[in-house]
Amino acid sequence: MFRANQRSQQPALISNVNELPEKRRQRLEQSWAGTFRREFFSRLKEEAFAVLYADGPSRPNVPVNVLVSLDILKAGYGWSDEELYDHFLYDLQVRYAVGYDSLSEGDFELRTLYNFRRRLSQYNLAHGANLLTDAFMDITDQQLTALTVRTGQQRMDSTQIASNIVIMSRLQLTIEAIQRLNRRMSEADRERYAALLRPYVQETAGHYVYRVKGFAATEAQLQPVGQTLYALLQALAADYGHEPAYQVAARLFSEQYRVVAETVQAQANQEICASSLQSLDDLEATYREKNRVGYKGYIANVTETCDPQNPVQLITDVRVAPNTAEDSALLVAVLPELRQRTNLDTLYTDATYGSPEADIVLREAQVTLIQTAIRGRKPNTEKLHLADFAITQDAQGRPLDITCPQGQTVPVTPGAKPQRFAAEFASATCATCPLYSTGRCPPQPDNRRRSLRLTFSQAEVEKSQRHRRSRTEHQPGSNLRAAVEATVRSLKHPFPGGKLPVRGLFRMTCLIVASAAMTNVRRIQRYRTKTFPGSPERQEDRQGRQRSRQSALTTDSSGIWVPGLRLRFQPLMTYALQLCC
């Protein structure tokens, strides 16, 4: 039965917090714990989680805001569940952050947190909604309003993240699948197929692969191992087809092998899809190569505010997807809701977010995309390109007229094929143009129309507009997108090597969202206490320390200054001066 947490709104008169001296209590309130309690814990709407509990009379739940807050702290500090539980039991700061003023109240077993996560996952499977993500967005919206953060300008970036899986080769995956099928079989079936399975079940899959030396030997082993897996799948289909281990093994076989005349053949590496099974324990992880480096896992897309006038920048959206997803596809999925929530009007990204599909969504949302670079071959600087021409478009993005760099404006007409357009420039005007006379201008002579004709497609128009916006906004020393790289690092910092201690898309999403929520809390705490690096207070403190150090360097009772001796042997020098006097 769901019951909202009213206890945190009525602090006890006698508690561990109240017993602290005034100075220490103020320090606690100004620390991350006090900021977390005010900016996250108190803003969480528990009623949104009531759907996870029974409606009838039953035992009341452990406070939802406590359970959610603990998951946020786990991700923000990279704790294991045991470390999190110990901090909850014995750490006064953690207790204070989740609404408790005493170490003696609010006790519950760690299993309660596991059950809460299981309910979240089951609700996500049944309704396609992640309640933790919804809570993060709602709390972030409250923080944006309370701090009057401008959300018109935002920046976006993505990063590779890995789940808690063992990196296995194709051979090791196949042997592991055979061993798991063997463990699921009955004793009678194990005896029946003992001769077939004996070479593959006497040791772990890792040990088996370790003894196979060299690429050629590994490739040669794929065929007999695949033949064994195929025979098992054929024989066990009737009795074990409903088992998860059987279904995973069947998927692995279909992706890694093919059957030709009852003979199993291993597919070539280049024939295997990037979305193929990468782990028997994480069925949603995928494979991707980026800058000639292979990644197995997921991709996290992060959006944050970047208006220079904001006192603090906050993360507004976090999405996780299999790492085969393109950045432009993530933009298409995020933009409509982000625009509705935050009134976004300008988005700064890198080169990978531009695409024809993204152009359509951006135009419908009336959001301007500014990229730091454009994908594709760099244009020849000795030639003019479509990006050098100013194009006027209608509400649907179709070009209406075009203006050349010398100022000649002509209408744009539809071409012979769909999504193709043409512009007719006057030959007499172009004849006197230095750009055309030197061969830099792209229009070509059209003898039938006695003009110079420039043809282009709708996709080329959109790409040229992105080029123009990128060049217009680019200023030396000013790049609003660059700082999002630090935000990406802050999300992954609690997890060494960018590897999260969970598996599956849902749990990966929960952990990255929780890390984003904690990052926002830390930023607000630095802003409230004026401890962020660029604040005037920090600069004044730094300047004051420098002045004090310089004053110490120039002041000496003996009139002689030897820095190394002064710092290391100051008592000895003082004693020597006393003897002299």
XYZ file of C-alpha atoms in Angstrom, residues 158-468:
311
model
C 26.765 11.574 -26.908
C 29.209 9.105 -25.383
C 29.863 5.383 -25.409
C 29.066 3.453 -22.212
C 29.586 -0.229 -21.489
C 27.470 -2.562 -19.406
C 28.761 -5.086 -16.890
C 29.511 -7.866 -19.383
C 32.524 -10.017 -20.153
C 34.013 -9.286 -23.563
C 33.765 -12.614 -25.419
C 34.816 -13.763 -28.864
C 32.424 -15.565 -31.209
C 33.897 -18.924 -30.205
C 33.572 -18.239 -26.492
C 29.973 -17.070 -26.896
C 29.033 -20.281 -28.722
C 30.683 -22.559 -26.150
C 29.069 -20.610 -23.302
C 25.666 -21.063 -24.978
C 26.262 -24.836 -25.222
C 27.240 -25.009 -21.545
C 24.138 -23.129 -20.450
C 21.936 -25.443 -22.463
C 23.689 -28.376 -20.801
C 22.939 -26.955 -17.345
C 19.253 -26.607 -18.184
C 18.887 -30.178 -19.433
C 17.596 -32.997 -17.275
C 19.935 -35.675 -15.955
C 18.668 -38.152 -18.512
C 19.249 -35.727 -21.404
C 22.770 -34.978 -20.175
C 23.596 -38.690 -20.298
C 22.017 -39.013 -23.749
C 24.163 -36.207 -25.232
C 27.249 -36.767 -23.078
C 29.446 -37.889 -25.958
C 28.436 -34.896 -28.080
C 28.994 -32.347 -25.310
C 32.045 -33.807 -23.576
C 34.649 -31.661 -25.406
C 32.838 -28.434 -24.451
C 31.575 -28.912 -20.873
C 34.646 -30.202 -19.041
C 36.004 -26.700 -18.408
C 34.824 -23.108 -18.597
C 34.391 -21.398 -21.948
C 37.227 -19.035 -21.079
C 39.647 -21.889 -20.421
C 38.628 -23.607 -23.646
C 39.279 -20.490 -25.707
C 42.564 -19.846 -23.913
C 43.982 -23.129 -25.201
C 43.108 -22.246 -28.819
C 46.093 -20.266 -30.070
C 46.000 -17.945 -33.057
C 43.347 -16.422 -35.284
C 43.384 -19.268 -37.803
C 42.883 -21.920 -35.123
C 40.012 -19.929 -33.594
C 38.274 -19.591 -36.964
C 38.707 -23.314 -37.606
C 37.008 -24.136 -34.286
C 33.878 -22.165 -35.162
C 32.510 -24.787 -37.592
C 32.528 -27.891 -35.313
C 31.295 -25.884 -32.335
C 28.490 -24.423 -34.456
C 27.600 -27.916 -35.706
C 27.260 -29.096 -32.097
C 25.062 -26.135 -31.174
C 22.868 -26.765 -34.219
C 22.419 -30.429 -33.288
C 21.442 -29.446 -29.740
C 18.918 -26.872 -30.913
C 17.306 -29.399 -33.245
C 17.112 -32.102 -30.578
C 15.925 -29.917 -27.675
C 13.380 -27.729 -29.477
C 10.319 -29.669 -28.314
C 11.211 -29.908 -24.627
C 13.265 -26.763 -24.020
C 12.097 -24.304 -26.660
C 10.385 -22.147 -24.004
C 13.542 -21.838 -21.883
C 15.355 -18.457 -22.038
C 18.697 -20.247 -22.406
C 17.391 -22.054 -25.500
C 15.982 -18.880 -27.043
C 19.241 -16.982 -26.497
C 21.246 -19.841 -28.006
C 18.891 -19.942 -31.005
C 19.362 -16.218 -31.566
C 23.131 -16.574 -31.327
C 23.139 -19.397 -33.886
C 20.955 -17.489 -36.348
C 23.268 -14.459 -36.180
C 26.617 -16.262 -36.299
C 25.976 -19.283 -38.535
C 24.056 -20.477 -41.570
C 23.017 -23.976 -42.649
C 23.788 -25.157 -46.180
C 22.639 -28.705 -47.024
C 22.571 -29.671 -43.325
C 26.127 -28.410 -42.924
C 26.785 -25.540 -40.542
C 28.983 -22.725 -41.823
C 30.262 -19.815 -39.744
C 29.475 -16.443 -41.231
C 32.337 -14.111 -42.061
C 33.021 -11.298 -39.628
C 31.913 -8.648 -42.115
C 28.582 -10.462 -42.613
C 27.571 -10.224 -38.949
C 25.222 -7.383 -38.064
C 26.335 -4.788 -35.509
C 23.157 -5.429 -33.517
C 24.039 -9.105 -33.083
C 24.281 -10.660 -29.632
C 27.358 -9.438 -27.733
C 26.686 -11.155 -24.417
C 24.427 -13.955 -23.194
C 23.606 -11.810 -20.157
C 22.836 -8.510 -21.907
C 20.596 -9.077 -24.899
C 20.341 -5.371 -25.810
C 24.040 -4.472 -25.974
C 25.346 -3.880 -29.506
C 28.667 -3.377 -31.283
C 30.001 -0.224 -32.883
C 33.309 1.012 -34.233
C 34.179 4.674 -33.728
C 37.506 6.131 -34.793
C 38.709 2.566 -35.436
C 37.955 1.527 -31.847
C 35.359 -1.153 -31.134
C 32.725 -0.634 -28.421
C 30.233 -3.108 -26.980
C 27.313 -1.643 -25.072
C 25.222 1.501 -25.312
C 25.305 5.200 -26.116
C 24.187 7.993 -23.776
C 22.912 11.276 -25.219
C 23.157 14.327 -22.938
C 21.579 17.769 -23.298
C 22.264 20.772 -21.077
C 21.670 24.515 -21.048
C 24.458 26.788 -22.324
C 23.217 30.372 -22.267
C 26.244 32.495 -21.241
C 24.036 34.639 -18.993
C 22.947 31.684 -16.841
C 24.352 31.634 -13.298
C 24.530 27.831 -13.531
C 24.061 25.318 -16.354
C 21.886 22.240 -15.753
C 21.427 18.953 -17.589
C 17.923 18.908 -19.064
C 17.719 15.524 -20.794
C 19.490 12.154 -20.802
C 18.713 9.268 -23.161
C 20.313 5.834 -23.498
C 20.105 3.603 -26.580
C 22.035 0.708 -28.134
C 25.263 2.106 -29.516
C 24.211 1.357 -33.090
C 21.857 4.344 -32.877
C 23.008 7.381 -34.853
C 23.314 10.737 -33.101
C 20.905 12.254 -35.611
C 18.308 9.596 -34.710
C 18.733 10.439 -31.020
C 18.163 14.102 -31.865
C 14.959 13.236 -33.707
C 13.709 11.241 -30.700
C 14.602 13.879 -28.098
C 13.749 17.165 -29.786
C 9.902 17.330 -29.724
C 9.611 16.713 -25.984
C 12.651 18.846 -25.186
C 11.215 21.746 -27.156
C 7.885 21.470 -25.358
C 9.483 21.281 -21.899
C 12.148 23.961 -22.184
C 11.216 26.310 -25.052
C 14.458 25.448 -26.809
C 15.253 27.614 -29.851
C 18.990 27.043 -30.567
C 20.821 23.738 -30.272
C 24.628 23.373 -30.469
C 26.041 19.989 -31.517
C 28.963 18.414 -33.321
C 28.977 17.134 -36.902
C 27.192 13.822 -36.283
C 23.756 15.268 -35.481
C 22.898 16.595 -38.929
C 20.678 14.543 -41.276
C 17.701 15.059 -43.625
C 15.393 13.487 -41.020
C 16.706 15.802 -38.319
C 16.201 18.816 -40.606
C 12.488 18.037 -40.854
C 12.041 17.709 -37.089
C 14.077 20.845 -36.426
C 11.970 22.842 -38.861
C 8.702 21.608 -37.327
C 9.935 22.468 -33.838
C 11.335 25.818 -35.034
C 14.733 25.049 -33.539
C 17.983 26.220 -35.119
C 20.765 23.626 -35.236
C 24.328 24.983 -35.103
C 27.060 22.414 -35.667
C 30.732 22.896 -34.936
C 31.519 20.917 -38.092
C 29.723 19.177 -40.959
C 30.190 15.540 -41.869
C 31.647 14.699 -45.246
C 34.578 15.763 -47.367
C 35.858 19.258 -46.714
C 34.919 21.643 -49.559
C 37.572 22.976 -51.898
C 38.391 26.507 -50.762
C 39.271 27.521 -54.318
C 35.710 26.889 -55.501
C 32.348 28.323 -54.483
C 29.802 25.921 -53.064
C 26.096 26.028 -52.422
C 26.812 27.128 -48.843
C 28.237 30.372 -50.273
C 24.798 31.214 -51.715
C 22.039 32.675 -49.536
C 18.825 30.644 -49.952
C 15.363 31.721 -48.822
C 13.063 28.842 -47.822
C 9.350 28.564 -47.112
C 7.763 27.020 -44.004
C 8.237 23.513 -45.432
C 11.901 24.135 -46.236
C 11.518 24.362 -50.002
C 13.854 26.964 -51.588
C 12.150 30.073 -52.957
C 15.041 32.182 -54.241
C 18.818 32.201 -54.157
C 21.389 35.003 -53.934
C 24.945 34.603 -55.177
C 27.954 36.042 -53.304
C 27.952 39.054 -55.675
C 24.325 39.905 -54.846
C 22.414 38.573 -57.869
C 19.069 37.162 -56.668
C 17.015 34.812 -58.851
C 13.964 32.605 -58.176
C 14.295 28.859 -57.644
C 12.128 26.567 -59.786
C 11.307 22.852 -59.314
C 13.451 20.466 -61.342
C 12.427 17.593 -63.562
C 12.740 15.100 -60.692
C 11.193 15.256 -57.190
C 13.229 17.117 -54.587
C 15.364 18.671 -57.323
C 15.572 22.419 -58.005
C 17.214 24.818 -60.445
C 18.205 28.495 -60.507
C 18.789 30.490 -63.725
C 21.389 33.268 -63.430
C 21.601 35.983 -66.121
C 24.572 35.391 -68.430
C 25.155 39.098 -68.970
C 25.442 39.767 -65.252
C 27.687 36.774 -64.610
C 29.978 37.701 -67.513
C 31.237 40.708 -65.538
C 31.596 38.745 -62.281
C 35.211 38.078 -61.209
C 34.187 34.861 -59.465
C 32.736 33.385 -62.651
C 35.503 34.637 -64.918
C 38.111 32.908 -62.747
C 36.188 29.622 -62.821
C 35.214 29.593 -59.156
C 31.416 29.844 -59.577
C 29.483 26.534 -59.973
C 26.615 27.522 -62.394
C 26.995 25.942 -65.837
C 26.007 27.465 -69.237
C 22.589 26.488 -70.551
C 22.575 27.319 -74.268
C 18.889 26.562 -74.702
C 17.864 29.058 -72.042
C 20.814 31.404 -72.637
C 21.596 31.518 -68.951
C 23.809 29.970 -66.317
C 22.048 27.109 -64.553
C 22.647 25.855 -61.028
C 20.901 22.631 -59.973
C 20.697 21.138 -56.489
C 18.576 18.842 -54.315
C 16.580 19.473 -51.164
C 19.178 17.569 -49.111
C 21.942 19.773 -50.538
C 19.959 22.875 -49.589
C 19.617 21.705 -45.982
C 23.299 20.790 -45.759
C 24.332 24.143 -47.205
C 22.198 25.950 -44.627
C 23.887 24.012 -41.837
C 27.255 25.011 -43.302
C 26.269 28.687 -43.330
